[in-house]
Tab-separated table of C-alpha atoms and ligand atoms in Angstrom:
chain	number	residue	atom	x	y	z
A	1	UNK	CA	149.943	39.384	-148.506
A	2	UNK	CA	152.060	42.087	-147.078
A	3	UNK	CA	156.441	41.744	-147.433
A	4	UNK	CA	157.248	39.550	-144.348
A	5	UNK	CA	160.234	38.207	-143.138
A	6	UNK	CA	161.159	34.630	-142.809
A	7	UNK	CA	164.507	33.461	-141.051
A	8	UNK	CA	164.965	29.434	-141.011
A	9	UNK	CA	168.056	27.387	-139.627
A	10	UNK	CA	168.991	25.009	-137.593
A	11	UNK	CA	168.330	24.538	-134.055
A	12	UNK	CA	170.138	26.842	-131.862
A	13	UNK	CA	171.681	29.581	-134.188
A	14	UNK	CA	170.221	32.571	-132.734
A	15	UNK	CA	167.177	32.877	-134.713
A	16	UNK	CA	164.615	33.353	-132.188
A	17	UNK	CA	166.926	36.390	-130.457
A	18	UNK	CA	168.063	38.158	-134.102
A	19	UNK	CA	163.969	37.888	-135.318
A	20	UNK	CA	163.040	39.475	-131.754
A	21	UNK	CA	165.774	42.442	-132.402
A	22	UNK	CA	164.276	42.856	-135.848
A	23	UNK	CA	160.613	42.924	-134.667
A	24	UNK	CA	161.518	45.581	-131.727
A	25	UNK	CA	162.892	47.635	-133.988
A	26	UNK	CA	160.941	47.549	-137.013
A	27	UNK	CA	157.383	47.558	-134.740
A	28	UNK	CA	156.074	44.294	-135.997
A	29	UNK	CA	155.107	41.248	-134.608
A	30	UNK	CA	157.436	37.996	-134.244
A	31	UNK	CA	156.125	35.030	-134.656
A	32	UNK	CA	158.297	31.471	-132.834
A	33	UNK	CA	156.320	28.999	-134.988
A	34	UNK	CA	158.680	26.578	-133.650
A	35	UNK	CA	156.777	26.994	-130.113
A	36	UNK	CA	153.553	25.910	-132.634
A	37	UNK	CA	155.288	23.037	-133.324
A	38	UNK	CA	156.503	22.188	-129.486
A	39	UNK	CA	152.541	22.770	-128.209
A	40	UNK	CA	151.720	20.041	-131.096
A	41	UNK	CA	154.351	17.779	-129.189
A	42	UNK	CA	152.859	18.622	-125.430
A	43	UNK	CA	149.298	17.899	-126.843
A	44	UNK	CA	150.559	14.465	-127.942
A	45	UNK	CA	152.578	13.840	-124.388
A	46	UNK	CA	149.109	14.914	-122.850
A	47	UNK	CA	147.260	12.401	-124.966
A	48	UNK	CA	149.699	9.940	-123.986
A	49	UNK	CA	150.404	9.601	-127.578
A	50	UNK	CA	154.171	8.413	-128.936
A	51	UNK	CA	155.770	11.118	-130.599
A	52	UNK	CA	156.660	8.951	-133.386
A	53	UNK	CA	153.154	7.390	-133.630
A	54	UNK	CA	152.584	9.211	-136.638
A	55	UNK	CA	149.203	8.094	-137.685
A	56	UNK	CA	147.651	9.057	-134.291
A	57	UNK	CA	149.707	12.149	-134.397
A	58	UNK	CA	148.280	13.103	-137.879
A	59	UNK	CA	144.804	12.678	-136.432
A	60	UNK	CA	145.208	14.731	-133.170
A	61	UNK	CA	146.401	17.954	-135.218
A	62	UNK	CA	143.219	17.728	-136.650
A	63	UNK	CA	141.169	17.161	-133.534
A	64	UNK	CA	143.157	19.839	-131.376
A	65	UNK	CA	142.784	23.692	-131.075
A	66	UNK	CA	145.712	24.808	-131.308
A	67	UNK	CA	146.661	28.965	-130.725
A	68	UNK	CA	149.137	31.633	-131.133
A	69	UNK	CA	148.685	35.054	-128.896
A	70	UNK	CA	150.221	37.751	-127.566
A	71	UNK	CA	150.363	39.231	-123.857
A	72	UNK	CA	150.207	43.325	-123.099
A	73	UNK	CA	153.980	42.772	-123.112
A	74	UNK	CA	154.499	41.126	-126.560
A	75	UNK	CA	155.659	37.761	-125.110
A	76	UNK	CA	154.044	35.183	-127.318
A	77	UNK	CA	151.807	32.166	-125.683
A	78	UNK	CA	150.669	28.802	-127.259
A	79	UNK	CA	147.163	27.751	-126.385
A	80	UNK	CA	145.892	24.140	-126.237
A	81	UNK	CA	142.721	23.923	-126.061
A	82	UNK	CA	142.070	26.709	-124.183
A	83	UNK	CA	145.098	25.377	-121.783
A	84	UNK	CA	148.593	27.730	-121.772
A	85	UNK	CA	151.075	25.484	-122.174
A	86	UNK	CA	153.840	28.305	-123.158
A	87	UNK	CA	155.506	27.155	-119.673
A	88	UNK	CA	155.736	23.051	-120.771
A	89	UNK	CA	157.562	24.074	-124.326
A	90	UNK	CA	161.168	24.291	-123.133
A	91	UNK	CA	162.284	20.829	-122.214
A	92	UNK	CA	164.440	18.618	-124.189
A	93	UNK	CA	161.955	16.270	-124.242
A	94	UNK	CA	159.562	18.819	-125.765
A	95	UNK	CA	162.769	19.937	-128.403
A	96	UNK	CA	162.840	16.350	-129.305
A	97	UNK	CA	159.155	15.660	-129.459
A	98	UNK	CA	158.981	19.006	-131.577
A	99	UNK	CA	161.377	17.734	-133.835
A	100	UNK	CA	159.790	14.239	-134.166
A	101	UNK	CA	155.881	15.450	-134.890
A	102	UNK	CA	157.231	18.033	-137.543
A	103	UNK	CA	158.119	14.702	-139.643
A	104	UNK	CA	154.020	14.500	-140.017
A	105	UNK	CA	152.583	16.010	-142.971
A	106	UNK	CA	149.361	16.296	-141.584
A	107	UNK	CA	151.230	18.467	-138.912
A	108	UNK	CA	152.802	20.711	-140.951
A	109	UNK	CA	149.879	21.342	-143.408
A	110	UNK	CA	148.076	22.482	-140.300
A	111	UNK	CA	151.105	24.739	-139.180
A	112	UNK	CA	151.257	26.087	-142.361
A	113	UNK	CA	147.922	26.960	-142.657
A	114	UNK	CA	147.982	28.625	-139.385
A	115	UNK	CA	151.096	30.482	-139.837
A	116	UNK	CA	149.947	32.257	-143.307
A	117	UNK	CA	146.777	33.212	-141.767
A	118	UNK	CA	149.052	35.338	-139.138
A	119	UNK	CA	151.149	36.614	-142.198
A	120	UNK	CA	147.652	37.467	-144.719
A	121	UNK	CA	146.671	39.858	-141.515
A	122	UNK	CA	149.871	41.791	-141.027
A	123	UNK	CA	153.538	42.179	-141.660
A	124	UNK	CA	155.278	39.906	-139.379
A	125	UNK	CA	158.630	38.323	-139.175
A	126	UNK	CA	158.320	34.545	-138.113
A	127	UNK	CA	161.943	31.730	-138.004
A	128	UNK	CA	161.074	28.193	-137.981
A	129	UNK	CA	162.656	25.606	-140.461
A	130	UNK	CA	160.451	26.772	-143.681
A	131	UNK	CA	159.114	29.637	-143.516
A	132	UNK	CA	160.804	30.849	-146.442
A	133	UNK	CA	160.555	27.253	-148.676
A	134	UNK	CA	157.042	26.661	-148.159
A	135	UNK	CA	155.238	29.000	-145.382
A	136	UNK	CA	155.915	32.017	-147.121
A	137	UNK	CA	157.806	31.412	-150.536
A	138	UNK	CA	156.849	34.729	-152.096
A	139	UNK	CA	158.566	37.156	-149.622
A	140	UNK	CA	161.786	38.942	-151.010
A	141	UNK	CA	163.033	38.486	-147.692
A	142	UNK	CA	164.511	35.463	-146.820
A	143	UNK	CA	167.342	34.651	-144.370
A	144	UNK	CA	168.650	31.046	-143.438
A	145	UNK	CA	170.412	32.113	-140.109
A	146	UNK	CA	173.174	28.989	-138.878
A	147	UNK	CA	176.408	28.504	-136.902
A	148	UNK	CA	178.840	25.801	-136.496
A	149	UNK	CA	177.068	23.245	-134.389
A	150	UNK	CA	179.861	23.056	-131.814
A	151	UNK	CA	179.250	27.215	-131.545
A	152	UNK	CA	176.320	26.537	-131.055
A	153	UNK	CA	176.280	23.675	-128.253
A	154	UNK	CA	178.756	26.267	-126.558
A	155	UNK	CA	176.330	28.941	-126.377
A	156	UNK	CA	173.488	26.746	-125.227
A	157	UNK	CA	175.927	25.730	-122.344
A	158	UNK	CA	176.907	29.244	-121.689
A	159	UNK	CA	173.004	30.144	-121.062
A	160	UNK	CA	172.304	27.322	-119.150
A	161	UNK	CA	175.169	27.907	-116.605
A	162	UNK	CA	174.363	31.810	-116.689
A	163	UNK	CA	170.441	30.925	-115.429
A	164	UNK	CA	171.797	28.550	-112.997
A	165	UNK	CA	171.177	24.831	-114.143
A	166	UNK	CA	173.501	22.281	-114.755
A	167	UNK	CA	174.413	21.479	-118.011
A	168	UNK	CA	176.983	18.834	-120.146
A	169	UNK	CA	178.414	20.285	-123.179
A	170	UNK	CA	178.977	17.080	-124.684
A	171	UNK	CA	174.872	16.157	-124.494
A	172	UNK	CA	174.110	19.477	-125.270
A	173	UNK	CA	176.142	18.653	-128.905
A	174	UNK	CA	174.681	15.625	-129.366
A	175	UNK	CA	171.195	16.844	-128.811
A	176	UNK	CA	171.864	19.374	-131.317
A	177	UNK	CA	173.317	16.987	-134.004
A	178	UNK	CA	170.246	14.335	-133.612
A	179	UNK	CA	167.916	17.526	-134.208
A	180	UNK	CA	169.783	18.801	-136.927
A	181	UNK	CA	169.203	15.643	-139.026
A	182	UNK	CA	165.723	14.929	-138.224
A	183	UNK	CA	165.436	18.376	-139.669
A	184	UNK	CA	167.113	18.527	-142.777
A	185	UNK	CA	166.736	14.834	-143.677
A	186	UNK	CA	162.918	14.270	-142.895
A	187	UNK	CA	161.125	13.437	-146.244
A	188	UNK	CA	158.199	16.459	-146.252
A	189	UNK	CA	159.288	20.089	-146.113
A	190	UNK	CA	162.820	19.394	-144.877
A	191	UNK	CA	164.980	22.471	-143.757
A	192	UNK	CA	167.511	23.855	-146.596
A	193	UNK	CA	168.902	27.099	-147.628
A	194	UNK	CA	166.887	28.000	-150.637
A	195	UNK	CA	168.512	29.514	-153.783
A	196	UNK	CA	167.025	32.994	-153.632
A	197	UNK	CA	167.405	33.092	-149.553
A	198	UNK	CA	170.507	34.925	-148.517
A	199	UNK	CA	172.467	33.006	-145.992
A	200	UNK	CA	174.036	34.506	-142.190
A	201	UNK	CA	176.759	32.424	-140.428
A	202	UNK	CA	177.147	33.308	-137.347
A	203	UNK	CA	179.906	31.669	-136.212
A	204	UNK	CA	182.044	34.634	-135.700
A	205	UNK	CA	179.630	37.044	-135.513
A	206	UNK	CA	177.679	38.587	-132.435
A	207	UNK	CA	173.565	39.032	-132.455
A	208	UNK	CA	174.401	42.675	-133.035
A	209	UNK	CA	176.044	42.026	-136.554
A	210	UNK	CA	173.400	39.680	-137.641
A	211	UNK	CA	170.718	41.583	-137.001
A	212	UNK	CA	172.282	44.733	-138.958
A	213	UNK	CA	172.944	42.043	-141.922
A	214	UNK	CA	169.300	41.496	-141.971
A	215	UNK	CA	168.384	44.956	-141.982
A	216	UNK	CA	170.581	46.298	-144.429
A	217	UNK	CA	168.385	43.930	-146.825
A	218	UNK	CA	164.905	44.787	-145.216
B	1	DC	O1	162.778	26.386	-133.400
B	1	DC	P1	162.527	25.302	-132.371
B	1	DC	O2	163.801	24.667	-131.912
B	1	DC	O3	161.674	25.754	-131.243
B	1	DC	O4	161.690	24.175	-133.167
B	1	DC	C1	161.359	22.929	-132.574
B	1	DC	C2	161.195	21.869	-133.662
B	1	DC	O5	160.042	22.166	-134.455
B	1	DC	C3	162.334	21.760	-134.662
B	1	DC	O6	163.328	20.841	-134.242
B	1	DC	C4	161.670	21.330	-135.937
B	1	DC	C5	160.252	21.846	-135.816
B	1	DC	N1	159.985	23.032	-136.649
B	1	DC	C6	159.672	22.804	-137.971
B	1	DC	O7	159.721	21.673	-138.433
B	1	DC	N2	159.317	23.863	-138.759
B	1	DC	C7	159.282	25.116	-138.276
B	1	DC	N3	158.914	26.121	-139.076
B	1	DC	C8	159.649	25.359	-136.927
B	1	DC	C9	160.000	24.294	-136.139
């Protein structure tokens, strides 16, 4: 397995935007398995299956094809059985379904799978919520990338405004909160800053300054 690079966190921290930087400039490809985890949740809202019916949720991860590739352009799509569904993956009901079917072990184990085969082929950087506990535990480098969460319900709102939809900070938080625990306090594979992963607040820090914090370590 080649060196990759694994950045978890919470939702909303910057992740996706610092691992993009990083890819761009180091020529490799990025991998959003958090959009993996959001197709999961539109294949279940297309089944017409409850997000938190976990049983039938463990059993259509297995039945579903589920994946990952990569336009002229870079931008990365999520196939559903041979559907693109990389336009659906953005709601808040998708963030929340996401957030819900990651709670299935079935669902993660499949993930997982799926997400080392990318990382056995090349060297890739990839964020999620364990990428470096359990998807790739071996890799020297490992970054838990976070912010306050009221920093980072204020920069949601910002980009909201700035693309021209309306948008309550106050939701926004809450959303943010609820997501944070389901995260960090679901029983299997729960996201945590490892011992050996070296941890980026950005609070007070702009994308530029995180992304030369993880450099100066890769
Ligand atoms: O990164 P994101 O907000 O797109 O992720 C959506 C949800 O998917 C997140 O709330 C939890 C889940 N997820 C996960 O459990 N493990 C990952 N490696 C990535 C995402």
């Amino acid at each position: 397995m080649k060196q990759s690079i694994g950045i978890d966190g919470p939702a909303g921290a910057g992740k996706s935007t610092i691992a993009k930087r990083i890819a761009a400039i180091l020529g490799i490809p990025y991998l959003d398995t958090g959009a993996m985890y959001r197709g999961v949740a539109v294949a279940a809202k297309r089944h017409g299956v409850g997000f938190t019916d976990e049983e039938t949720i463990a059993k259509l991860v297995g039945e579903i094809d589920l994946r990952v590739r990569y336009t002229e352009s870079g931008e990365q799509h999520i196939l559903v059985d041979g559907a693109d569904v990389t336009g659906e993956l953005r709601t808040e009901e998708i963030s929340q379904g996401a957030s819900l079917v990651s709670r299935v072990p079935a669902v993660r184990d499949r993930m997982t799978e799926l997400q080392r085969e990318v990382a056995h082929e090349q060297r890739v950087i990839m964020d999620g919520r364990d990428i470096c506990t359990n998807v790739l535990p071996d890799t020297p480098y490992k970054f838990f990338v976070t912010a306050s969460a009221e920093e980072r319900a204020n920069r949601r709102y910002k980009q909201l405004l700035e693309s021209g939809q309306s948008a309550e900070y106050d939701t926004i938080l809450h959303d943010i909160i609820r997501r944070d625990k389901q995260d960090s306090e679901r029983a299997y594979k729960p996201l945590y800053c490892g011992a050996d992963t070296k941890l980026i607040d950005t609070t007070d820090m702009t994308i530029e300054e995180a992304v030369n914090a993880i450099l100066s370590e890769v």
